[in-house]
Short mmCIF file of C-alpha atoms in Angstrom, two decimals:
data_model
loop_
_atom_site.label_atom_id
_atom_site.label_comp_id
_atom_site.label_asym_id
_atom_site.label_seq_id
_atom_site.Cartn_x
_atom_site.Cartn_y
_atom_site.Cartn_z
CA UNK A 900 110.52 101.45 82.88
CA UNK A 901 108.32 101.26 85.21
CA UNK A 902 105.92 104.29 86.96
CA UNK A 903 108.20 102.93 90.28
CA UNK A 904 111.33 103.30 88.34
CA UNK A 905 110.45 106.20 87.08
CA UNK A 906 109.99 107.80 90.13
CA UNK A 907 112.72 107.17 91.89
CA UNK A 908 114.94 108.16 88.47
CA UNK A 909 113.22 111.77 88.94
CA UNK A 910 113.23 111.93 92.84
CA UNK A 911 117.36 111.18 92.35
CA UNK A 912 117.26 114.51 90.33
CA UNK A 913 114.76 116.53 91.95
CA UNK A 914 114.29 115.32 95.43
CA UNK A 915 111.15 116.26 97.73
CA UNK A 916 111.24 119.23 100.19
CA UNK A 917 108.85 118.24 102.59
CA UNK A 918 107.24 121.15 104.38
CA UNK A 919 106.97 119.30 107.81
CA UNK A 920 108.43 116.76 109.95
CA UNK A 921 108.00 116.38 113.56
CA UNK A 922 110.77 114.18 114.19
CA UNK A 923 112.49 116.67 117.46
CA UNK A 924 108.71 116.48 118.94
CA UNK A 925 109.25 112.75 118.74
CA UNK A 926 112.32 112.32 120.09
CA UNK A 927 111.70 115.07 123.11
CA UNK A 928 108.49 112.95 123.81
CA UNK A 929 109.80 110.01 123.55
CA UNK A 930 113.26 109.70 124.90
CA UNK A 931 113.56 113.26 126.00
CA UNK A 932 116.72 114.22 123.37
CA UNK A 933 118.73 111.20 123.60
CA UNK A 934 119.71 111.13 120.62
CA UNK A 935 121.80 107.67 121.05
CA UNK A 936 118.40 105.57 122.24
CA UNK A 937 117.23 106.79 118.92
CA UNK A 938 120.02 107.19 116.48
CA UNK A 939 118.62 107.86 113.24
CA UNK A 940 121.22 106.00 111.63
CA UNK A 941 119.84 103.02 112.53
CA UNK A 942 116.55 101.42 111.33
CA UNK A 943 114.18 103.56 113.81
CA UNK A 944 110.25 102.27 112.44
CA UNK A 945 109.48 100.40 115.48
CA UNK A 946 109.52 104.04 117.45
CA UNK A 947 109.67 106.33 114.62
CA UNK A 948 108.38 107.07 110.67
CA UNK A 949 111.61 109.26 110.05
CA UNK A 950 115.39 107.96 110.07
CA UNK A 951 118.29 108.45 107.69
CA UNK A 952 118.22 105.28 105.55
CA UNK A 953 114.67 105.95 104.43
CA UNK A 954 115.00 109.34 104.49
CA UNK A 955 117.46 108.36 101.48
CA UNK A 956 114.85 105.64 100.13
CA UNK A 957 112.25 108.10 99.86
CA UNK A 958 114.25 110.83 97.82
CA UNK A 959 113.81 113.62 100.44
CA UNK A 960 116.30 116.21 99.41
CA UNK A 961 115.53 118.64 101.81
CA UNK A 962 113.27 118.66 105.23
CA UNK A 963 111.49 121.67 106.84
CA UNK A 964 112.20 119.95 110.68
CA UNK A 965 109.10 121.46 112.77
CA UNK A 966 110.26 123.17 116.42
CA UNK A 967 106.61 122.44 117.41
CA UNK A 968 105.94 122.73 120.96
CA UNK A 969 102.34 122.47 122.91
CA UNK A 970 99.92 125.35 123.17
CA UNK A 971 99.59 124.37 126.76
CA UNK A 972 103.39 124.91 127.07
CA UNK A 973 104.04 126.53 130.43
CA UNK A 974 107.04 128.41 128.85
CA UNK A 975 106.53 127.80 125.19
CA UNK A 976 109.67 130.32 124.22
CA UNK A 977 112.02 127.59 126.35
CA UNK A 978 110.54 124.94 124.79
CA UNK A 979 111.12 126.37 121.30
CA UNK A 980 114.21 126.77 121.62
CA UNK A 981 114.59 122.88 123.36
CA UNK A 982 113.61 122.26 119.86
CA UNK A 983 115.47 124.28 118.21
CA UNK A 984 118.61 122.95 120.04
CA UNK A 985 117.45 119.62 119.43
CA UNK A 986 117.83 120.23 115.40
CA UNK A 987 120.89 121.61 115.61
CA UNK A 988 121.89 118.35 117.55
CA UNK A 989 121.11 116.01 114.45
CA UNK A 990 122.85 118.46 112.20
CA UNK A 991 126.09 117.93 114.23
CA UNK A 992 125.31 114.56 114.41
CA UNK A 993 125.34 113.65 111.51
CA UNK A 994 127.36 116.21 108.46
CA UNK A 995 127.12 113.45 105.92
CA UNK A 996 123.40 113.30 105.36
CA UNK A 997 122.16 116.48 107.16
CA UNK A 998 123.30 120.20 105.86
CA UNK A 999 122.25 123.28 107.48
CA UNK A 1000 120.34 125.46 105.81
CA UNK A 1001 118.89 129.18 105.78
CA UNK A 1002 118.48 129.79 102.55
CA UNK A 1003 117.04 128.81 98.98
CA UNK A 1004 121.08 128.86 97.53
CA UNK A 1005 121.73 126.97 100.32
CA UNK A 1006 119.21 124.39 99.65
CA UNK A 1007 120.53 124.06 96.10
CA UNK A 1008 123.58 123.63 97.70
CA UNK A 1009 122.97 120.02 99.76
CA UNK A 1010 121.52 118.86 96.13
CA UNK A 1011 124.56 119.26 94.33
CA UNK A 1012 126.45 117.84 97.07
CA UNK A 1013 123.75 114.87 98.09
CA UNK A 1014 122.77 115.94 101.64
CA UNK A 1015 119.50 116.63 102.72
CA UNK A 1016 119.04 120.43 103.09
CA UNK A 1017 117.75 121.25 106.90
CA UNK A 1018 115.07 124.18 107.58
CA UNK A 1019 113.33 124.87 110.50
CA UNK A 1020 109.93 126.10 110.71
CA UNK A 1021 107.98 127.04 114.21
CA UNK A 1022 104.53 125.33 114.54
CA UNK A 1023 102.28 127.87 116.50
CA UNK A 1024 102.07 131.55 116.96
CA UNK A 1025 102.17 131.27 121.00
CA UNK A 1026 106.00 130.28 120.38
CA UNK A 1027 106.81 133.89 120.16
CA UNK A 1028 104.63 134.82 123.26
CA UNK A 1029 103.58 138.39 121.69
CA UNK A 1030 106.78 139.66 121.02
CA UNK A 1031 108.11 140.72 118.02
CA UNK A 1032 112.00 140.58 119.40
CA UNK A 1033 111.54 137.28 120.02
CA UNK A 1034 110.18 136.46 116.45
CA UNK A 1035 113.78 138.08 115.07
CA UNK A 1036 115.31 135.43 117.65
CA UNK A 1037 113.91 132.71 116.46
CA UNK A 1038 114.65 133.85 112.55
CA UNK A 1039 118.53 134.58 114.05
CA UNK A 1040 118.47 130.73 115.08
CA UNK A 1041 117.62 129.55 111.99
CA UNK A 1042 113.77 129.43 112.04
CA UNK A 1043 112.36 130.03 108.50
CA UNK A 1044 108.86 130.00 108.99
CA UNK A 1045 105.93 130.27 111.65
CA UNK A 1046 103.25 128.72 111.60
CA UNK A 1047 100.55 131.65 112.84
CA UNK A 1048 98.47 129.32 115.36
CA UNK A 1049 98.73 125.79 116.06
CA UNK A 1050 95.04 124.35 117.37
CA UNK A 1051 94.49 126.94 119.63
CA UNK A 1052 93.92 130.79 118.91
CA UNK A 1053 96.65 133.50 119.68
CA UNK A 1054 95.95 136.46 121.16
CA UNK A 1055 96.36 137.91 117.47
CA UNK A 1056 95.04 135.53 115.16
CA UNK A 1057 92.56 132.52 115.06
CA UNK A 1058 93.05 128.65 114.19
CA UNK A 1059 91.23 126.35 112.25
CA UNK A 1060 90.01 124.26 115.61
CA UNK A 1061 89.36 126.84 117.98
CA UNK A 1062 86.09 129.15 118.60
CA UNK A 1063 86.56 132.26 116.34
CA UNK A 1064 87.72 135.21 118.31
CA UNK A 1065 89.66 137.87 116.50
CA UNK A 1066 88.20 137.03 113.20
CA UNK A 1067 91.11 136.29 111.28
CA UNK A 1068 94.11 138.30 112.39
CA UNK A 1069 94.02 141.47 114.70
CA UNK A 1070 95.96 144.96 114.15
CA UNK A 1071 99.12 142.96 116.01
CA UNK A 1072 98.81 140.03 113.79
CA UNK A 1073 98.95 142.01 110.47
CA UNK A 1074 102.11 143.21 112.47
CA UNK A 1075 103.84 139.86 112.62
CA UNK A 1076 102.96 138.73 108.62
CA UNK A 1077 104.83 142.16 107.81
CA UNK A 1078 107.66 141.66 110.32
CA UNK A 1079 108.10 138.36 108.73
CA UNK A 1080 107.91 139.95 105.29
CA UNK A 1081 110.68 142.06 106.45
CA UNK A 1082 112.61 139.49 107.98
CA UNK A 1083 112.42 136.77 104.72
CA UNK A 1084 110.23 133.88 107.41
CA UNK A 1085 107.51 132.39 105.58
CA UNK A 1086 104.16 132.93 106.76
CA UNK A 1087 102.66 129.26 107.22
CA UNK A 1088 99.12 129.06 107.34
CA UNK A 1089 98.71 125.62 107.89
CA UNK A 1090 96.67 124.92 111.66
CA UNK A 1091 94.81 128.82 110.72
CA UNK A 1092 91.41 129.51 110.32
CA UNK A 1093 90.41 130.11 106.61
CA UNK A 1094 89.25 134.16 107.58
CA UNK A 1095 93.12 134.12 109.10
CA UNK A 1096 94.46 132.62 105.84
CA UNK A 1097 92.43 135.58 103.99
CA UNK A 1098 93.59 137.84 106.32
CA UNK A 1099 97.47 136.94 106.46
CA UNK A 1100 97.04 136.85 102.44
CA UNK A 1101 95.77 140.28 102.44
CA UNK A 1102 98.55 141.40 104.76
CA UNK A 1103 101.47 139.67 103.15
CA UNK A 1104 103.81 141.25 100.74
CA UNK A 1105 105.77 138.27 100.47
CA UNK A 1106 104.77 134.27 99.03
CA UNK A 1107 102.68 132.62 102.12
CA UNK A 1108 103.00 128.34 102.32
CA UNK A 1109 100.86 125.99 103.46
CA UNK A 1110 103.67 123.55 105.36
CA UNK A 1111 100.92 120.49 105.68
CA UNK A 1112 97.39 121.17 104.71
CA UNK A 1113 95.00 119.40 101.94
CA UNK A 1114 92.10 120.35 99.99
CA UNK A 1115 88.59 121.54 101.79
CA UNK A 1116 86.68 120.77 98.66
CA UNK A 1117 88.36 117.06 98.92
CA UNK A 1118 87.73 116.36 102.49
CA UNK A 1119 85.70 119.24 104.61
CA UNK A 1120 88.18 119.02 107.86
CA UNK A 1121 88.66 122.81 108.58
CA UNK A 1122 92.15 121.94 108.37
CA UNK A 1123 92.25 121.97 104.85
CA UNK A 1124 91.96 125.06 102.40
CA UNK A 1125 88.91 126.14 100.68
CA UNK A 1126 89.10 126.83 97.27
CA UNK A 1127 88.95 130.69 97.43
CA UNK A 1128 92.16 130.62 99.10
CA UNK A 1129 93.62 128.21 96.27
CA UNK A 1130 92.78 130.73 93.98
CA UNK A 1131 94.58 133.37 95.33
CA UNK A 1132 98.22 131.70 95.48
CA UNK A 1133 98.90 132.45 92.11
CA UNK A 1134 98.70 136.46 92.43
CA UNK A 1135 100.29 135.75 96.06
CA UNK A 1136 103.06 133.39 94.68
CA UNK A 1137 102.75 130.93 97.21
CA UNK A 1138 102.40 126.94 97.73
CA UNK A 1139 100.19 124.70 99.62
CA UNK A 1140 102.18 121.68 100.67
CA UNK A 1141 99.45 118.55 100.71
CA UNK A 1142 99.48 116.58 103.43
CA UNK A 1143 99.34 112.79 104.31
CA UNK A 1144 97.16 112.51 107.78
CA UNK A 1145 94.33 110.36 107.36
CA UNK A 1146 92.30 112.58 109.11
CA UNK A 1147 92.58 115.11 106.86
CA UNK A 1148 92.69 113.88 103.38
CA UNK A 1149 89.58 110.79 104.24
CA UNK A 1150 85.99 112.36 104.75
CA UNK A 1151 85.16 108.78 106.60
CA UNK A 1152 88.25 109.55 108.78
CA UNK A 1153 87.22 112.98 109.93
CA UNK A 1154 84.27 110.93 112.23
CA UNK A 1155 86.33 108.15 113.59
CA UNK A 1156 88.98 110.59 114.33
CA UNK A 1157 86.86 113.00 116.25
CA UNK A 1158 85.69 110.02 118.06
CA UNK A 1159 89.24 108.92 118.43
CA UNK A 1160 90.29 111.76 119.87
CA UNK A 1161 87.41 111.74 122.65
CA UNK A 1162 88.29 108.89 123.61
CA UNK A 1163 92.21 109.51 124.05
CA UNK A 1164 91.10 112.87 126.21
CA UNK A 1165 88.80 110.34 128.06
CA UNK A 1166 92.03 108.56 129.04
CA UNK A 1167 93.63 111.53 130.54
CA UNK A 1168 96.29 112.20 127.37
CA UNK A 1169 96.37 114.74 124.47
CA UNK A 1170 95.12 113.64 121.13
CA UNK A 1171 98.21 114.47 119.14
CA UNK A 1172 100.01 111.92 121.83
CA UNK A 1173 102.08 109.54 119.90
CA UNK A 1174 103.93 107.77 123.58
CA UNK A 1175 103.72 103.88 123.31
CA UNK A 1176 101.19 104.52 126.47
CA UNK A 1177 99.25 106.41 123.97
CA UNK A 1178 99.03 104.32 121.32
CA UNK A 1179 98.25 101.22 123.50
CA UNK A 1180 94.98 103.54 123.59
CA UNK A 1181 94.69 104.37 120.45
CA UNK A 1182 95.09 100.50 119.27
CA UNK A 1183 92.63 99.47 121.94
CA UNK A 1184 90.13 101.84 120.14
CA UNK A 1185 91.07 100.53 116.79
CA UNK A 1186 90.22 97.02 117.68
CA UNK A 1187 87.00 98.17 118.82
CA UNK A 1188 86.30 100.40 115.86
CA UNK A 1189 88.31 99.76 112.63
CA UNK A 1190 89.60 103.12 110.80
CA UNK A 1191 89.17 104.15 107.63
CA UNK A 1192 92.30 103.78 105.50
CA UNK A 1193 93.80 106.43 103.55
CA UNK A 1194 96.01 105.24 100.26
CA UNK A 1195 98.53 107.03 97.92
CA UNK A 1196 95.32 107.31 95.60
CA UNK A 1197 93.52 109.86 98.94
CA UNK A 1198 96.29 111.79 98.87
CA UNK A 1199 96.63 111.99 95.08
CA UNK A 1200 92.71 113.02 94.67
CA UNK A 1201 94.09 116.24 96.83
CA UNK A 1202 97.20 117.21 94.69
CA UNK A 1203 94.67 116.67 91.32
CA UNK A 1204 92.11 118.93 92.79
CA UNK A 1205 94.66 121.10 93.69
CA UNK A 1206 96.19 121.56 90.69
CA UNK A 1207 93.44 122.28 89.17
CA UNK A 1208 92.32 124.87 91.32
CA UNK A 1209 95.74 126.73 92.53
CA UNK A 1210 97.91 125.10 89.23
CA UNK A 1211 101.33 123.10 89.63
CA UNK A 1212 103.25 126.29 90.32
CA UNK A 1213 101.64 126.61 94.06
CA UNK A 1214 102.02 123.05 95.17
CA UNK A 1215 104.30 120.87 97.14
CA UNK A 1216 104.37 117.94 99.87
CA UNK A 1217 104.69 117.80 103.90
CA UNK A 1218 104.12 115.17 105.02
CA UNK A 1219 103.62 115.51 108.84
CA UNK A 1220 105.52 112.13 109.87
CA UNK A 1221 106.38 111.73 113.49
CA UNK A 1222 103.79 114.51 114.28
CA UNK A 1223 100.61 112.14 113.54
CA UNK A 1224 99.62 108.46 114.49
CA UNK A 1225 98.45 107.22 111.47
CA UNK A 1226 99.34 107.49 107.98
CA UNK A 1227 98.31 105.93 104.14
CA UNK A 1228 98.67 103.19 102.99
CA UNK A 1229 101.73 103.37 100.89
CA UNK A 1230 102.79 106.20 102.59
CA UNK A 1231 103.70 104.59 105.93
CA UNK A 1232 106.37 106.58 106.67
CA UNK A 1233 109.19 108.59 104.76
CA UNK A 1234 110.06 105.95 102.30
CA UNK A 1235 106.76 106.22 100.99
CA UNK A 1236 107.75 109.46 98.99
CA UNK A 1237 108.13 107.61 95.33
CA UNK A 1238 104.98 105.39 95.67
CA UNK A 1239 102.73 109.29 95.63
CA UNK A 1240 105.03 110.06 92.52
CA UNK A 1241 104.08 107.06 90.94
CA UNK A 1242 100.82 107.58 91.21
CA UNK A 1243 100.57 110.76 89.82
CA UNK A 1244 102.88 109.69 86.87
CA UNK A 1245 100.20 107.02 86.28
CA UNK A 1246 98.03 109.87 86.60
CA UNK A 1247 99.33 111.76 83.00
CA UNK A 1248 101.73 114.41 85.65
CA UNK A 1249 104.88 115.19 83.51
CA UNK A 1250 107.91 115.28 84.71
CA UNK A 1251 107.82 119.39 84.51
CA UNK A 1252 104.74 119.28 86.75
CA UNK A 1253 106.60 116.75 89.45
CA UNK A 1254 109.66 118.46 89.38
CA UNK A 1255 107.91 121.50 90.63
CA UNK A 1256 106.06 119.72 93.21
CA UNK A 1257 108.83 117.54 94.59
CA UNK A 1258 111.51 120.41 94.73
CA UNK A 1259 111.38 123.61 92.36
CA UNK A 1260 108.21 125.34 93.76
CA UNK A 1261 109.70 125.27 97.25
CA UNK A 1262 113.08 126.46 96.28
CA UNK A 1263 111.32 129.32 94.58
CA UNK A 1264 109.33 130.10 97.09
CA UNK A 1265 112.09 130.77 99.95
CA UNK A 1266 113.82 132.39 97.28
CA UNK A 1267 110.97 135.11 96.83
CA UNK A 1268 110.71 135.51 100.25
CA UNK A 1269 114.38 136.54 100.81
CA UNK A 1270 113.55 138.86 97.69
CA UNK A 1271 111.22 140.97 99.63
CA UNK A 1272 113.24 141.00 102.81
CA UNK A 1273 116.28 142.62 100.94
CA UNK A 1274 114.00 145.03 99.57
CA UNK A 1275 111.99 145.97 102.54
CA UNK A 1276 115.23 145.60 105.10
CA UNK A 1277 115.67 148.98 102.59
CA UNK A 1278 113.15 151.18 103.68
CA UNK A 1279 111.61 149.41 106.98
CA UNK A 1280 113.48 149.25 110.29
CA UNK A 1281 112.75 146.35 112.95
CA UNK A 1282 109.14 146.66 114.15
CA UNK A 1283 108.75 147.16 118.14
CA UNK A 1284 104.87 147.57 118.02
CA UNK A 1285 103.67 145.53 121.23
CA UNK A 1286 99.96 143.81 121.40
CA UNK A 1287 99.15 146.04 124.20
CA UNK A 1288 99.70 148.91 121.58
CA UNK A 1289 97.87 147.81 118.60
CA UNK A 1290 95.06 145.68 120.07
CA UNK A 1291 94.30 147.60 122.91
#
């Protein structure tokens, strides 16, 4: 059998949770929520990296679907919820392949019956505009985890690309990691700066994830996660989900990138702009200046230093399809799933180790997290602290 084979034999087992997918960003930028001038049933890769049939030829068992909205937003809470309503769309959609799910048992659920188990997870801190209520709303819709800051600060905690300002997380952010404790959301802290990641870790009684970041030691993009935060999943009980975007696995991508990104400002749209009017810009810049390409072997260097690091109890994949313009070689867009499995089964990974990585870390992680939220629901009543309040 072959490493190939073999991959797809486990994947049919133990499918992939991927910890983010940007597929309702896609569709709202692209064809504003019609759904039927992008049915995912159909082949989709001229417009899209995610659809159903190679959702299924990837192995992806279950899907944390990001409700990502802009920073810039003018009413980011709407547009959430846009998002949110947009999931919730494909789930009715389509019952055969999609299940709805809030919960770890529920996840185990769509693998016994073959569906691919649906999560949501909010990607940015500003989609709860300072307000705890609204963070229980978006957990009563189905939202299972926030990711604290997208590229921009919050008022309450910092991000990875912004100027420092609160220094990690403020009074009110320690606020929101224990009302999301209390609540069983996962703390993400993918997008955060690394003094918010120490922060939020301090703070959090409850396993934190990492829904698509890489290694720092690997590839210095402040994206990624020093080593010092590695170390400390173990006693925390969390996972850091690797993730596929050139720009953050590739050293040589992190220039071209930055210069990339210039350039798309220069021409009046956002750098995270994946419009075909965007990416005739992008492609225009390509031709003048060839990118580096990432391969299945980038992205495996980043799951081996991992490993080592944090061990193969702490990791797990996301992707970021449909939320990036270019991805690996090999991994070109959700199919791409058993060709990183392959790899690391060429690389000496047992099947144990990928069967934690592809599913069982995940699963345990969400499970933990509803764990704590029985027990603190116990002693802790809803939190109404407001910014105002606690940050002065």
């Amino acid at each position: 059998m072959t490493s190939g084979e073999a991959a797809r034999e486990l994947l049919r087992e133990f499918p992939v949770v991927d910890g983010h997918n940007d597929l309702p960003w896609a569709l709202r930028e692209q064809v504003r929520y019609d759904l039927d001038a992008r049915d995912i049933t159909a082949d989709q890769s001229a417009h899209l990296h995610t659809d159903l049939p190679r959702l299924r030829a990837g192995g992806v068992g279950a899907q944390f679907w990001s409700v990502y909205v802009r920073t810039d937003a003018p009413d980011p809470v709407a547009a959430t919820l846009e998002q949110i309503d947009c999931v919730r769309q494909l789930l009715t959609r389509h019952p055969e392949d999609l299940r709805p799910a809030l919960t770890a048992a529920d996840m185990e659920a769509a693998r016994r019956e073959g569906r691919i188990a649906s999560l949501m997870g909010a990607e940015g801190g500003h989609s709860i505009a300072n307000s705890l209520g609204t963070l229980r709303g978006l957990y009563g819709l189905g939202v299972r985890y926030l990711t604290l800051t997208h590229n921009d600060n919050v008022d309450w905690a910092d991000s990875a690309t912004d100027e420092p300002r609160a220094g990690g997380l403020t009074a009110f952010g320690r606020e929101v990691v224990r009302e999301m404790n209390r609540l069983g959301m996962l703390v993400d802290l993918s997008h955060v700066a690394a003094t918010t990641m120490r922060d939020a870790l301090d703070a959090s009684s409850a396993p934190v994830i990492f829904s698509h970041s890489s290694a720092r030691a690997v590839c210095d993009h402040p994206r990624n996660i020093p080593d010092d935060v590695l170390e400390r999943l173990p006693a925390n009980g969390g996972i850091a989900m690797v993730t596929f975007v050139p720009k953050f696995v590739l050293q040589a991508a992190v220039e071209w990138t930055a210069a990339a990104d210039e350039n798309m400002r220069a021409h009046g749209f956002h750098h995270l702009d994946t419009t075909p009017e965007a990416m005739k810009v992008h492609r225009a810049f390509e031709e003048r200046h060839p990118r580096p390409v990432a391969t299945v072997a980038t992205v495996a260097d980043h799951l081996d230093h991992m490993r080592e690091v944090a061990g193969v109890d702490h990791l797990g994949i996301g992707g970021d399809y449909d939320g990036t313009a270019f991805t690996p070689d090999g991994l070109d867009d959700v199919s791409g799933y058993p060709n990183l499995i392959a790899e690391l089964l060429d690389r000496g990974w047992s099947k144990a180790d990928l069967t934690k990585l592809t599913w069982k870390n995940a699963v345990r992680v969400l499970d933990a997290a509803e764990d704590v939220a029985r027990a603190l629901q116990e002693t802790r009543s809803p939190s109404h602290a407001r910014i105002e309040d606690l940050d002065g």
